[in-house]
Tab-separated table of C-alpha atoms and ligand atoms in Angstrom:
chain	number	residue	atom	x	y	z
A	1	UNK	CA	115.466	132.062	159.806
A	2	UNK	CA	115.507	128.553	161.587
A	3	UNK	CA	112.985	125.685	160.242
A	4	UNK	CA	112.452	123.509	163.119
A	5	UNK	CA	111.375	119.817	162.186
A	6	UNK	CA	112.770	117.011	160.187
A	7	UNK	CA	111.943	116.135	156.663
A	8	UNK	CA	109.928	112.893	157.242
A	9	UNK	CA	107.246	115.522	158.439
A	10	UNK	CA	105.474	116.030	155.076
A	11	UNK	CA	104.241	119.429	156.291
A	12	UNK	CA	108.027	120.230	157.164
A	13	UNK	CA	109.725	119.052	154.059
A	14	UNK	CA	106.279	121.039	152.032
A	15	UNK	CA	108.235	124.291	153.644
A	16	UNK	CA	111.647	123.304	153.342
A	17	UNK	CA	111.326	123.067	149.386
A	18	UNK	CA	109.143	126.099	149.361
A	19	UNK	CA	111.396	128.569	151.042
A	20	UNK	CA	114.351	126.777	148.549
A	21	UNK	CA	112.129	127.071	145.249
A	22	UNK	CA	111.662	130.830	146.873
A	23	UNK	CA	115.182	131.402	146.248
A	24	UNK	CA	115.021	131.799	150.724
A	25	UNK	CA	117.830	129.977	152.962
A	26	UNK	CA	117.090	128.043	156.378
A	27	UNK	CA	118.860	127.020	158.660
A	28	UNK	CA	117.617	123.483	159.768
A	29	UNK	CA	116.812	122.003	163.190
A	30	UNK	CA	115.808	118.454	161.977
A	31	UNK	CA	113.688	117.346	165.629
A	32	UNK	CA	111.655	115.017	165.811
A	33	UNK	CA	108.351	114.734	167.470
A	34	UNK	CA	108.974	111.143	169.261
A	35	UNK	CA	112.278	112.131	170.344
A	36	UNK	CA	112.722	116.252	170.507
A	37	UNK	CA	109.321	117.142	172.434
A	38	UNK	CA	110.806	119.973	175.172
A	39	UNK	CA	113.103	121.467	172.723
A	40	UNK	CA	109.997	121.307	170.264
A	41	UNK	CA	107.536	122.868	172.454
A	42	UNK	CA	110.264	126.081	172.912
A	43	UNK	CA	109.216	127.363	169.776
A	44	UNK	CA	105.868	125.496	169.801
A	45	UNK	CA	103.962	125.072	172.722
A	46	UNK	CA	101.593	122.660	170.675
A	47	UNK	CA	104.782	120.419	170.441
A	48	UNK	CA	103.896	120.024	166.773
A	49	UNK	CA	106.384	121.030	163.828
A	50	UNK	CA	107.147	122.442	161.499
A	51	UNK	CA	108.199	126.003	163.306
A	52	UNK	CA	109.366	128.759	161.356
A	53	UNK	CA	111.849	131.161	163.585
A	54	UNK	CA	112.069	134.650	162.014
A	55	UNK	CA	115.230	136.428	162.380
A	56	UNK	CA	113.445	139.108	164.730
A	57	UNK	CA	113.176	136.193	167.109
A	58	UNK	CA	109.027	135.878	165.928
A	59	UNK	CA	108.156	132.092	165.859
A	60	UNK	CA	105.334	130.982	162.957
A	61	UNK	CA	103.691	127.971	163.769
A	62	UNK	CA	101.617	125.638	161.218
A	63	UNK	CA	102.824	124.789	157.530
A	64	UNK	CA	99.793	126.861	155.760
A	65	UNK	CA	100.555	129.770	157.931
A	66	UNK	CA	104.452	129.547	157.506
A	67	UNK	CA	103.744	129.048	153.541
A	68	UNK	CA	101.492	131.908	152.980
A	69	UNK	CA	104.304	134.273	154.926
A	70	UNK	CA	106.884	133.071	152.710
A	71	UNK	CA	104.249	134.001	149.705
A	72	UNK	CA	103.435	137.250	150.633
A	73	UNK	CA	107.660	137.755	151.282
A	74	UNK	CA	108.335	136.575	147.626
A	75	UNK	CA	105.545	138.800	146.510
A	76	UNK	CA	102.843	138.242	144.003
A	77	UNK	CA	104.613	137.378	140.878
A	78	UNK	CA	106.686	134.157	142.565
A	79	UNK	CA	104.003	133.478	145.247
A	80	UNK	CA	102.947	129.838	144.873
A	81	UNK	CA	99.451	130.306	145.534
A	82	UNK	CA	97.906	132.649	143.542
A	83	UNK	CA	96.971	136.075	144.960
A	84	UNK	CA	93.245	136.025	144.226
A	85	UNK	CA	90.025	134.719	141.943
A	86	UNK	CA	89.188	131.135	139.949
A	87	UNK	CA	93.219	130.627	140.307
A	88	UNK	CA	93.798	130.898	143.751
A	89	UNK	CA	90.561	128.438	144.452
A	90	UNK	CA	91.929	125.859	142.224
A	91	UNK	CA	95.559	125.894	143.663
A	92	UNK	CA	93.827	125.912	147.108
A	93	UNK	CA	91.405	123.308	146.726
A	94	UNK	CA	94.693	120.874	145.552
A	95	UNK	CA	96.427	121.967	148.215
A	96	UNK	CA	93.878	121.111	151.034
A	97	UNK	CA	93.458	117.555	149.426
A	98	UNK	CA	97.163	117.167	149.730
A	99	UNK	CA	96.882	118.764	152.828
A	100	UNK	CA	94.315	116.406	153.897
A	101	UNK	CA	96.513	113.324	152.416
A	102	UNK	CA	98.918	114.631	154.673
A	103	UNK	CA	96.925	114.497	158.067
A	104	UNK	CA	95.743	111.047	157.380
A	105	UNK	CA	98.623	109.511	156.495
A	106	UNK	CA	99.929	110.905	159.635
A	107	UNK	CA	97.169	109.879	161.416
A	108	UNK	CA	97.538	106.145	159.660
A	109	UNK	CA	101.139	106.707	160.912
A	110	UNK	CA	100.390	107.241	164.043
A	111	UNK	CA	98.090	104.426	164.658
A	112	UNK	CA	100.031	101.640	163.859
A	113	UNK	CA	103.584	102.814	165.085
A	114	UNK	CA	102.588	105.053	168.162
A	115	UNK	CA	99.985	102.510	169.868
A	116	UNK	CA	100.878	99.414	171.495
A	117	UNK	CA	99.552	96.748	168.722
A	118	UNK	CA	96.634	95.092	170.962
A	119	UNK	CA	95.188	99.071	171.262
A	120	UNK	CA	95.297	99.858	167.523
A	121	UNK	CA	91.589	100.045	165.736
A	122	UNK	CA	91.286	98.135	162.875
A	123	UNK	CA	87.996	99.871	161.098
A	124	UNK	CA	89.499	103.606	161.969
A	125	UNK	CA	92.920	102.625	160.405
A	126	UNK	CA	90.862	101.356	157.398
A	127	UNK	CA	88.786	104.635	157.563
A	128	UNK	CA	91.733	106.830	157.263
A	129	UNK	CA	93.840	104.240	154.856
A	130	UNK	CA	90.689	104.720	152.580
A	131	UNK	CA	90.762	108.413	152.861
A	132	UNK	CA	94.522	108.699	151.806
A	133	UNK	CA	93.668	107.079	148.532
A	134	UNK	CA	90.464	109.269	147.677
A	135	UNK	CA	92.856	112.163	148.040
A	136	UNK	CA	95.521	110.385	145.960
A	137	UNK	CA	92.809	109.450	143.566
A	138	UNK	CA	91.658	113.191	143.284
A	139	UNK	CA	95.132	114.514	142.411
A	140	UNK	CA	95.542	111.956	140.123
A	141	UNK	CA	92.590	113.168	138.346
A	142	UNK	CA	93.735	116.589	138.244
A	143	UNK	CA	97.323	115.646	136.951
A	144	UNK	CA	95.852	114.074	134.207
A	145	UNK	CA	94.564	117.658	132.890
A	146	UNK	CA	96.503	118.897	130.213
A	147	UNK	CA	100.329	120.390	130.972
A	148	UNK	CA	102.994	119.144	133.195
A	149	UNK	CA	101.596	121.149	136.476
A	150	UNK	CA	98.699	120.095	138.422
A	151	UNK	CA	97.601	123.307	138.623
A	152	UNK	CA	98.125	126.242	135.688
A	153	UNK	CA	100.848	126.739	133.931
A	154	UNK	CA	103.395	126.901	135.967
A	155	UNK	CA	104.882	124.845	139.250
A	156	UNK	CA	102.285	125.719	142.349
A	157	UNK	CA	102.373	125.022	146.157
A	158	UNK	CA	99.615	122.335	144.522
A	159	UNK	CA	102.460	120.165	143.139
A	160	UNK	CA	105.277	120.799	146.284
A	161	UNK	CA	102.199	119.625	148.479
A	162	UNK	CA	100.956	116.559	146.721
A	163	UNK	CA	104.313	115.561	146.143
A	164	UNK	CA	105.200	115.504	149.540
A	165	UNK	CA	102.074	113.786	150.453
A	166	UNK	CA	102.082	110.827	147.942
A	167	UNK	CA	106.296	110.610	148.853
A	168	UNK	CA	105.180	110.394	152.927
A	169	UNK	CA	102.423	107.731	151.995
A	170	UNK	CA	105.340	105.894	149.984
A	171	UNK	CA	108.199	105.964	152.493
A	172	UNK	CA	105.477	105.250	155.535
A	173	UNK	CA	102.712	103.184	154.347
A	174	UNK	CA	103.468	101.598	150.765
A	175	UNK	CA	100.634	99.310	150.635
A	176	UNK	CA	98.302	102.043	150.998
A	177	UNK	CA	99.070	102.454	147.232
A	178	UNK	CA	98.957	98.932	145.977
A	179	UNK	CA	96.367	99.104	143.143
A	180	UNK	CA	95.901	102.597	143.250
A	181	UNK	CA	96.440	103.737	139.229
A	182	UNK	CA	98.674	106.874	140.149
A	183	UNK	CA	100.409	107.035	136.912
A	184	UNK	CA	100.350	110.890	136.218
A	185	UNK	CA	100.945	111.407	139.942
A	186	UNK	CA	104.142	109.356	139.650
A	187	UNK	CA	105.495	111.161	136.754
A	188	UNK	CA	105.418	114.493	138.687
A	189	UNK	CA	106.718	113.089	141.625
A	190	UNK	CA	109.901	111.632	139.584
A	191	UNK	CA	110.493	115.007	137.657
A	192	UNK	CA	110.309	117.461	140.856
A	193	UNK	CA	112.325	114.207	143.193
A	194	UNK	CA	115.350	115.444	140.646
A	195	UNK	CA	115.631	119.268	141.712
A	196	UNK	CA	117.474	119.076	144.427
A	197	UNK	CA	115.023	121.410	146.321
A	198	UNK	CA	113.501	118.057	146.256
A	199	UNK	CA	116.023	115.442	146.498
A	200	UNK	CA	117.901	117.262	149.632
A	201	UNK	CA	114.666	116.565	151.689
A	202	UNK	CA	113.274	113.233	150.624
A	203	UNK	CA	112.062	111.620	153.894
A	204	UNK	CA	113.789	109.110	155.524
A	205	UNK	CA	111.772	106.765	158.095
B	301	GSH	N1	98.376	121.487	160.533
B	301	GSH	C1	99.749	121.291	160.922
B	301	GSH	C2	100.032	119.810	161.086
B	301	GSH	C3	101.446	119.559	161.569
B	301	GSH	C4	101.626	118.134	162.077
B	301	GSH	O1	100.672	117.369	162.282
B	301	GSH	N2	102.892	117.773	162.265
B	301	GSH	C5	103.165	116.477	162.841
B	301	GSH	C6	104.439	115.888	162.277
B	301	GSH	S1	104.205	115.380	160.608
B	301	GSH	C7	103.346	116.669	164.334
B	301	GSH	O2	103.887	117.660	164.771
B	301	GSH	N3	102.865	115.691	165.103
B	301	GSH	C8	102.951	115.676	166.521
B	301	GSH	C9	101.649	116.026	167.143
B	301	GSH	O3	100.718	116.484	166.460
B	301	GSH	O4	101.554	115.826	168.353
B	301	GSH	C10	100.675	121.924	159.874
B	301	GSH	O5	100.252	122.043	158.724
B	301	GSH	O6	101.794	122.319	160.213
């Protein structure tokens, strides 16, 4: 299979360590967005990444629905969301704040290195500044429950996904996290940043 997008995409790098913590192997086509757009758009007409190419020549398109393929492929006892009940609502509702960390740190990105300065909107890139630290401040909260795993017992697509949120927010936009009390979020983030699952796809602006 070919992952197509570079690790800087949080949504990319959230599939790149889950098809490695699968035990899976990609090959990598790090594009970009800003620079890669026609030879993006051949496996996504969206122009968006990540891409997943199957080895039948069968092109997945957006991180959730690349993630839940390589679930169901691992089966149920290494999938990383759980298959079904309380369990699976938990891990989901983490994931969608990450998720939702994610798009608006993307969106903060976006806004202040995409527009010509005099064109950027201060209030909206306040709005979605503020929104990236609710759904920091939310997965703090649930790191702080007991055990080493946001989620269960056990590692979840809930810590891959908020770890590559809070790292995107850290490379990108560091002051978005000045005076934000992350402390439990942090110590996650350092123990899973040393497997290299991790470590091979930290992002690099
Ligand atoms: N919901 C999508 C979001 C993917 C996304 O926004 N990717 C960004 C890069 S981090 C992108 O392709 N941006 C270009 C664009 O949306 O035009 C997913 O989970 O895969």
């Amino acid at each position: 299979v070919i992952l197509i997008g570079r690790d800087l995409s949080p949504f990319t790098r959230r599939v790149a360590v889950s098809i490695e913590l699968l035990g899976f192997t990609a090959e990598r086509k790090q594009l970009s967005t800003v620079d890669h757009g026609s030879e993006i758009r051949q496996y996504n007409p969206l122009g968006r990444v990540p891409a997943l190419e199957l080895d039948d020549g069968e092109v997945l398109i957006d991180s959730a629905a690349i993630l839940d393929h390589l679930d169901q492929t691992a089966g149920p006892e290494r999938a990383l969301i759980p298959l079904s009940g309380s369990e699976r609502r938990h891990v989901l509702k983490l994931v969608a704040l990450a998720q939702g960390v994610m798009e608006k740190a993307v969106a903060a990105f976006y806004e202040r290195t995409r527009r010509p300065p005099e064109t950027r909107f201060a209030p909206w890139l306040q709005q979605l500044e503020d929104q990236v630290r609710a759904g920091l401040s939310m997965l703090e909260n649930a790191s702080q429950s007991p055990g080493p795993w946001l989620a269960l017992n056990r590692m979840t697509q809930a810590d891959i996904s908020a770890v590559c949120a809070l790292d995107f927010v850290s490379v990108t936009s560091p002051h978005i996290l000045d005076d934000l009390a992350l402390s439990g979020l942090k110590t996650l983030d350092e123990r899973l940043n040393a497997l290299p699952a991790f470590t091979q796809t930290y992002p690099k602006v």
